[in-house]
């Protein structure tokens, strides 16, 4: 039997999991190629810890070369074009043709959408930026830190709130908190609206208890030195600015005709297949409506990329080996919310059920913080 060619685009959480699972189960009956422009897998859930010096860069990244021992061919090149109809992918120097294509390219950041963003804003949405912002934080002694969300959607909906809580804890422990104002702005109506109003109210209470001023329904228009301008005419002063950068689908995805009016890739939510047969999309690059949800579309989060990768990998392997049972994605997921002082909350739910999502909130505690630490260790060891 001829080997089937499986091309996985993107070496983040979803792509890494999918490539590993398929390679381990096919055991020579298929060739798995992972295309990722970066040499290293980097673990975004740990970036908030990196920001406050609780992690070093080498603790939250792994060289993708290690995947060769697992039978995965890694190509560290930029993707220049995707032909989903022919299942052909072009990179800087290569052209790949597959029987199955899994698109796990996540989101790219377009700071140019907001005047002044590149000049004045900082973030932790990639490793280098997290290190850079952490250096600024370590030297900050007094003034106002504005923390916020520039545009929707964005990945890891809890992350900017973790930034706020961890900065509060960091400066409290340094004895500087009384010198520093923390101002949180967002276009969202409530904190983490995808988990519903009851949990949002709990998060808002946590913010208030920590003296973090929360400003909702503010869409960032422009950034000047020491001043934020919002579309409703309001403004906010700052001395140091953290802002989630505007997200969009990667350019090759946009040019491939894979996206819809949402700007992201629509999929069959049961199996993550796109409108092109045997071409799948998982994770942040997808657009999944939640008609019964608290928000119109499913949040972009690593937990979903992971579980979707498991479904796609299982079905790709089944298609190749002749397994008839099809696995379907269940829309379940959860995420940690680090609150500082060695504690974390945990939010989880079923996001696709009717008549509305079923959600649960675990109050901040040391056990949930330890669970996140263990989850980090699992990820950095299991797939390499």
PDB file of C-alpha atoms in Angstrom, residues 167-339:
ATOM      1  CA  UNK A 167       1.246  42.629  37.535  1.00  0.00           C
ATOM      2  CA  UNK A 168      -0.744  43.537  40.642  1.00  0.00           C
ATOM      3  CA  UNK A 169       0.868  40.659  42.536  1.00  0.00           C
ATOM      4  CA  UNK A 170       4.335  41.426  41.154  1.00  0.00           C
ATOM      5  CA  UNK A 171       4.318  45.075  42.190  1.00  0.00           C
ATOM      6  CA  UNK A 172       2.700  44.284  45.544  1.00  0.00           C
ATOM      7  CA  UNK A 173       5.560  41.926  46.375  1.00  0.00           C
ATOM      8  CA  UNK A 174       8.093  44.570  45.330  1.00  0.00           C
ATOM      9  CA  UNK A 175       6.429  47.118  47.614  1.00  0.00           C
ATOM     10  CA  UNK A 176       5.581  49.367  44.666  1.00  0.00           C
ATOM     11  CA  UNK A 177       1.872  48.752  44.187  1.00  0.00           C
ATOM     12  CA  UNK A 178       0.803  51.962  45.951  1.00  0.00           C
ATOM     13  CA  UNK A 179       2.816  53.918  43.362  1.00  0.00           C
ATOM     14  CA  UNK A 180       1.171  52.245  40.378  1.00  0.00           C
ATOM     15  CA  UNK A 181      -2.300  52.487  38.842  1.00  0.00           C
ATOM     16  CA  UNK A 182      -3.564  49.565  36.780  1.00  0.00           C
ATOM     17  CA  UNK A 183      -6.188  50.491  34.177  1.00  0.00           C
ATOM     18  CA  UNK A 184      -7.856  47.736  32.140  1.00  0.00           C
ATOM     19  CA  UNK A 185      -9.681  48.600  28.905  1.00  0.00           C
ATOM     20  CA  UNK A 186     -11.551  46.328  26.496  1.00  0.00           C
ATOM     21  CA  UNK A 187     -14.183  46.430  23.747  1.00  0.00           C
ATOM     22  CA  UNK A 188     -15.860  43.502  25.524  1.00  0.00           C
ATOM     23  CA  UNK A 189     -19.053  44.189  27.508  1.00  0.00           C
ATOM     24  CA  UNK A 190     -17.801  42.122  30.461  1.00  0.00           C
ATOM     25  CA  UNK A 191     -14.640  40.224  31.410  1.00  0.00           C
ATOM     26  CA  UNK A 192     -14.232  36.986  29.424  1.00  0.00           C
ATOM     27  CA  UNK A 193     -17.787  37.221  27.996  1.00  0.00           C
ATOM     28  CA  UNK A 194     -17.645  33.792  26.330  1.00  0.00           C
ATOM     29  CA  UNK A 195     -18.083  32.097  29.715  1.00  0.00           C
ATOM     30  CA  UNK A 196     -21.280  33.972  30.523  1.00  0.00           C
ATOM     31  CA  UNK A 197     -22.435  36.748  32.849  1.00  0.00           C
ATOM     32  CA  UNK A 198     -22.187  34.832  36.124  1.00  0.00           C
ATOM     33  CA  UNK A 199     -18.502  34.002  35.733  1.00  0.00           C
ATOM     34  CA  UNK A 200     -17.826  37.432  34.227  1.00  0.00           C
ATOM     35  CA  UNK A 201     -19.206  38.978  37.421  1.00  0.00           C
ATOM     36  CA  UNK A 202     -16.830  36.855  39.499  1.00  0.00           C
ATOM     37  CA  UNK A 203     -13.845  37.990  37.439  1.00  0.00           C
ATOM     38  CA  UNK A 204     -14.991  41.606  37.734  1.00  0.00           C
ATOM     39  CA  UNK A 205     -15.171  41.214  41.514  1.00  0.00           C
ATOM     40  CA  UNK A 206     -11.611  39.880  41.523  1.00  0.00           C
ATOM     41  CA  UNK A 207     -10.433  42.891  39.520  1.00  0.00           C
ATOM     42  CA  UNK A 208     -12.159  45.318  41.880  1.00  0.00           C
ATOM     43  CA  UNK A 209     -10.757  43.587  44.950  1.00  0.00           C
ATOM     44  CA  UNK A 210      -7.253  44.057  43.577  1.00  0.00           C
ATOM     45  CA  UNK A 211      -7.711  47.729  42.764  1.00  0.00           C
ATOM     46  CA  UNK A 212      -7.613  47.177  39.004  1.00  0.00           C
ATOM     47  CA  UNK A 213      -9.853  49.726  37.298  1.00  0.00           C
ATOM     48  CA  UNK A 214     -11.995  48.090  34.618  1.00  0.00           C
ATOM     49  CA  UNK A 215     -13.294  49.991  31.559  1.00  0.00           C
ATOM     50  CA  UNK A 216     -15.581  48.067  29.197  1.00  0.00           C
ATOM     51  CA  UNK A 217     -16.898  48.762  25.680  1.00  0.00           C
ATOM     52  CA  UNK A 218     -13.842  50.797  24.701  1.00  0.00           C
ATOM     53  CA  UNK A 219     -12.537  50.106  21.196  1.00  0.00           C
ATOM     54  CA  UNK A 220      -9.025  51.404  20.668  1.00  0.00           C
ATOM     55  CA  UNK A 221      -8.732  53.892  17.809  1.00  0.00           C
ATOM     56  CA  UNK A 222      -5.253  55.362  18.087  1.00  0.00           C
ATOM     57  CA  UNK A 223      -2.236  55.378  20.376  1.00  0.00           C
ATOM     58  CA  UNK A 224      -0.194  58.474  21.055  1.00  0.00           C
ATOM     59  CA  UNK A 225       2.693  58.840  23.448  1.00  0.00           C
ATOM     60  CA  UNK A 226       1.180  58.496  26.936  1.00  0.00           C
ATOM     61  CA  UNK A 227      -2.410  58.635  25.623  1.00  0.00           C
ATOM     62  CA  UNK A 228      -4.946  56.146  24.270  1.00  0.00           C
ATOM     63  CA  UNK A 229      -7.782  57.366  22.069  1.00  0.00           C
ATOM     64  CA  UNK A 230     -10.970  55.328  21.761  1.00  0.00           C
ATOM     65  CA  UNK A 231     -13.635  55.313  19.067  1.00  0.00           C
ATOM     66  CA  UNK A 232     -16.285  56.767  21.396  1.00  0.00           C
ATOM     67  CA  UNK A 233     -14.140  59.865  21.969  1.00  0.00           C
ATOM     68  CA  UNK A 234     -12.822  58.884  25.394  1.00  0.00           C
ATOM     69  CA  UNK A 235      -9.121  58.885  26.195  1.00  0.00           C
ATOM     70  CA  UNK A 236      -6.838  57.292  28.788  1.00  0.00           C
ATOM     71  CA  UNK A 237      -3.380  58.251  29.977  1.00  0.00           C
ATOM     72  CA  UNK A 238      -0.611  55.725  30.501  1.00  0.00           C
ATOM     73  CA  UNK A 239       3.093  55.443  31.229  1.00  0.00           C
ATOM     74  CA  UNK A 240       3.473  51.800  30.166  1.00  0.00           C
ATOM     75  CA  UNK A 241       1.091  50.094  27.754  1.00  0.00           C
ATOM     76  CA  UNK A 242       0.163  46.440  27.364  1.00  0.00           C
ATOM     77  CA  UNK A 243      -2.270  45.790  24.540  1.00  0.00           C
ATOM     78  CA  UNK A 244      -3.360  42.615  22.804  1.00  0.00           C
ATOM     79  CA  UNK A 245      -2.432  43.193  19.145  1.00  0.00           C
ATOM     80  CA  UNK A 246      -5.062  42.986  16.398  1.00  0.00           C
ATOM     81  CA  UNK A 247      -5.382  39.404  15.132  1.00  0.00           C
ATOM     82  CA  UNK A 248      -6.103  38.196  11.613  1.00  0.00           C
ATOM     83  CA  UNK A 249      -5.803  35.002   9.591  1.00  0.00           C
ATOM     84  CA  UNK A 250      -2.339  34.444   8.099  1.00  0.00           C
ATOM     85  CA  UNK A 251      -1.897  35.925   4.623  1.00  0.00           C
ATOM     86  CA  UNK A 252      -1.503  32.540   2.820  1.00  0.00           C
ATOM     87  CA  UNK A 253      -4.823  31.444   4.327  1.00  0.00           C
ATOM     88  CA  UNK A 254      -6.531  34.630   3.200  1.00  0.00           C
ATOM     89  CA  UNK A 255      -5.153  34.314  -0.331  1.00  0.00           C
ATOM     90  CA  UNK A 256      -6.165  30.652  -0.600  1.00  0.00           C
ATOM     91  CA  UNK A 257      -9.875  31.441  -0.546  1.00  0.00           C
ATOM     92  CA  UNK A 258     -10.344  29.531   2.692  1.00  0.00           C
ATOM     93  CA  UNK A 259     -11.875  32.321   4.781  1.00  0.00           C
ATOM     94  CA  UNK A 260     -15.435  33.629   4.968  1.00  0.00           C
ATOM     95  CA  UNK A 261     -16.925  36.970   6.008  1.00  0.00           C
ATOM     96  CA  UNK A 262     -15.617  36.445   9.553  1.00  0.00           C
ATOM     97  CA  UNK A 263     -12.062  36.600   8.218  1.00  0.00           C
ATOM     98  CA  UNK A 264     -11.313  33.064   9.416  1.00  0.00           C
ATOM     99  CA  UNK A 265     -11.767  29.518   8.090  1.00  0.00           C
ATOM    100  CA  UNK A 266     -15.273  28.024   8.425  1.00  0.00           C
ATOM    101  CA  UNK A 267     -15.334  24.296   9.173  1.00  0.00           C
ATOM    102  CA  UNK A 268     -17.739  21.455   9.766  1.00  0.00           C
ATOM    103  CA  UNK A 269     -17.722  21.680  13.548  1.00  0.00           C
ATOM    104  CA  UNK A 270     -18.155  17.917  13.873  1.00  0.00           C
ATOM    105  CA  UNK A 271     -14.881  16.971  12.188  1.00  0.00           C
ATOM    106  CA  UNK A 272     -13.122  20.296  11.430  1.00  0.00           C
ATOM    107  CA  UNK A 273     -13.150  19.681   7.672  1.00  0.00           C
ATOM    108  CA  UNK A 274     -13.188  22.754   5.449  1.00  0.00           C
ATOM    109  CA  UNK A 275     -15.266  23.068   2.272  1.00  0.00           C
ATOM    110  CA  UNK A 276     -12.391  21.283   0.538  1.00  0.00           C
ATOM    111  CA  UNK A 277     -12.434  17.481   1.101  1.00  0.00           C
ATOM    112  CA  UNK A 278      -9.593  16.149   3.249  1.00  0.00           C
ATOM    113  CA  UNK A 279      -8.451  19.667   4.081  1.00  0.00           C
ATOM    114  CA  UNK A 280      -8.961  20.407   7.774  1.00  0.00           C
ATOM    115  CA  UNK A 281      -8.494  23.495   9.927  1.00  0.00           C
ATOM    116  CA  UNK A 282      -8.058  23.563  13.696  1.00  0.00           C
ATOM    117  CA  UNK A 283      -7.459  26.077  16.441  1.00  0.00           C
ATOM    118  CA  UNK A 284      -7.225  29.847  16.223  1.00  0.00           C
ATOM    119  CA  UNK A 285      -7.424  30.000  12.426  1.00  0.00           C
ATOM    120  CA  UNK A 286     -11.005  28.699  12.428  1.00  0.00           C
ATOM    121  CA  UNK A 287     -14.369  30.410  12.678  1.00  0.00           C
ATOM    122  CA  UNK A 288     -16.887  28.376  14.679  1.00  0.00           C
ATOM    123  CA  UNK A 289     -20.320  29.937  15.292  1.00  0.00           C
ATOM    124  CA  UNK A 290     -21.883  29.389  18.711  1.00  0.00           C
ATOM    125  CA  UNK A 291     -25.588  30.043  18.018  1.00  0.00           C
ATOM    126  CA  UNK A 292     -26.548  29.187  21.598  1.00  0.00           C
ATOM    127  CA  UNK A 293     -23.510  30.854  23.146  1.00  0.00           C
ATOM    128  CA  UNK A 294     -22.886  34.022  25.091  1.00  0.00           C
ATOM    129  CA  UNK A 295     -20.829  35.371  22.160  1.00  0.00           C
ATOM    130  CA  UNK A 296     -21.342  34.787  18.413  1.00  0.00           C
ATOM    131  CA  UNK A 297     -18.201  32.718  17.817  1.00  0.00           C
ATOM    132  CA  UNK A 298     -16.121  30.251  19.792  1.00  0.00           C
ATOM    133  CA  UNK A 299     -13.145  31.813  21.547  1.00  0.00           C
ATOM    134  CA  UNK A 300      -9.666  31.179  20.225  1.00  0.00           C
ATOM    135  CA  UNK A 301      -7.833  29.045  22.769  1.00  0.00           C
ATOM    136  CA  UNK A 302      -5.188  26.348  22.876  1.00  0.00           C
ATOM    137  CA  UNK A 303      -7.506  23.905  24.626  1.00  0.00           C
ATOM    138  CA  UNK A 304      -9.755  23.863  21.577  1.00  0.00           C
ATOM    139  CA  UNK A 305      -6.814  23.496  19.186  1.00  0.00           C
ATOM    140  CA  UNK A 306      -5.648  20.475  21.196  1.00  0.00           C
ATOM    141  CA  UNK A 307      -8.990  18.678  21.309  1.00  0.00           C
ATOM    142  CA  UNK A 308      -9.716  19.476  17.653  1.00  0.00           C
ATOM    143  CA  UNK A 309      -6.296  18.086  16.731  1.00  0.00           C
ATOM    144  CA  UNK A 310      -7.188  14.825  18.452  1.00  0.00           C
ATOM    145  CA  UNK A 311     -10.420  14.548  16.457  1.00  0.00           C
ATOM    146  CA  UNK A 312      -8.795  15.329  13.109  1.00  0.00           C
ATOM    147  CA  UNK A 313      -5.835  13.038  13.776  1.00  0.00           C
ATOM    148  CA  UNK A 314      -8.134  10.177  14.746  1.00  0.00           C
ATOM    149  CA  UNK A 315     -10.232  10.588  11.620  1.00  0.00           C
ATOM    150  CA  UNK A 316      -7.257  10.940   9.272  1.00  0.00           C
ATOM    151  CA  UNK A 317      -5.731   7.777  10.699  1.00  0.00           C
ATOM    152  CA  UNK A 318      -9.110   6.037  10.454  1.00  0.00           C
ATOM    153  CA  UNK A 319      -9.496   7.037   6.828  1.00  0.00           C
ATOM    154  CA  UNK A 320      -6.085   5.610   5.988  1.00  0.00           C
ATOM    155  CA  UNK A 321      -6.423   2.397   8.003  1.00  0.00           C
ATOM    156  CA  UNK A 322     -10.043   1.702   7.096  1.00  0.00           C
ATOM    157  CA  UNK A 323     -11.606   2.432  10.476  1.00  0.00           C
ATOM    158  CA  UNK A 324     -15.276   3.227   9.964  1.00  0.00           C
ATOM    159  CA  UNK A 325     -16.194   5.003  13.196  1.00  0.00           C
ATOM    160  CA  UNK A 326     -15.888   8.779  12.867  1.00  0.00           C
ATOM    161  CA  UNK A 327     -14.866  10.829  15.892  1.00  0.00           C
ATOM    162  CA  UNK A 328     -16.703  14.121  16.449  1.00  0.00           C
ATOM    163  CA  UNK A 329     -15.601  17.207  18.334  1.00  0.00           C
ATOM    164  CA  UNK A 330     -17.668  17.946  21.456  1.00  0.00           C
ATOM    165  CA  UNK A 331     -17.012  21.671  21.982  1.00  0.00           C
ATOM    166  CA  UNK A 332     -15.773  21.202  25.539  1.00  0.00           C
ATOM    167  CA  UNK A 333     -12.903  23.216  26.960  1.00  0.00           C
ATOM    168  CA  UNK A 334     -11.451  25.009  29.927  1.00  0.00           C
ATOM    169  CA  UNK A 335      -8.708  27.436  30.818  1.00  0.00           C
ATOM    170  CA  UNK A 336      -6.767  28.621  33.815  1.00  0.00           C
ATOM    171  CA  UNK A 337      -6.898  32.182  35.098  1.00  0.00           C
ATOM    172  CA  UNK A 338      -3.731  32.980  37.036  1.00  0.00           C
ATOM    173  CA  UNK A 339      -4.536  35.439  39.819  1.00  0.00           C
TER     174      UNK A 339
END
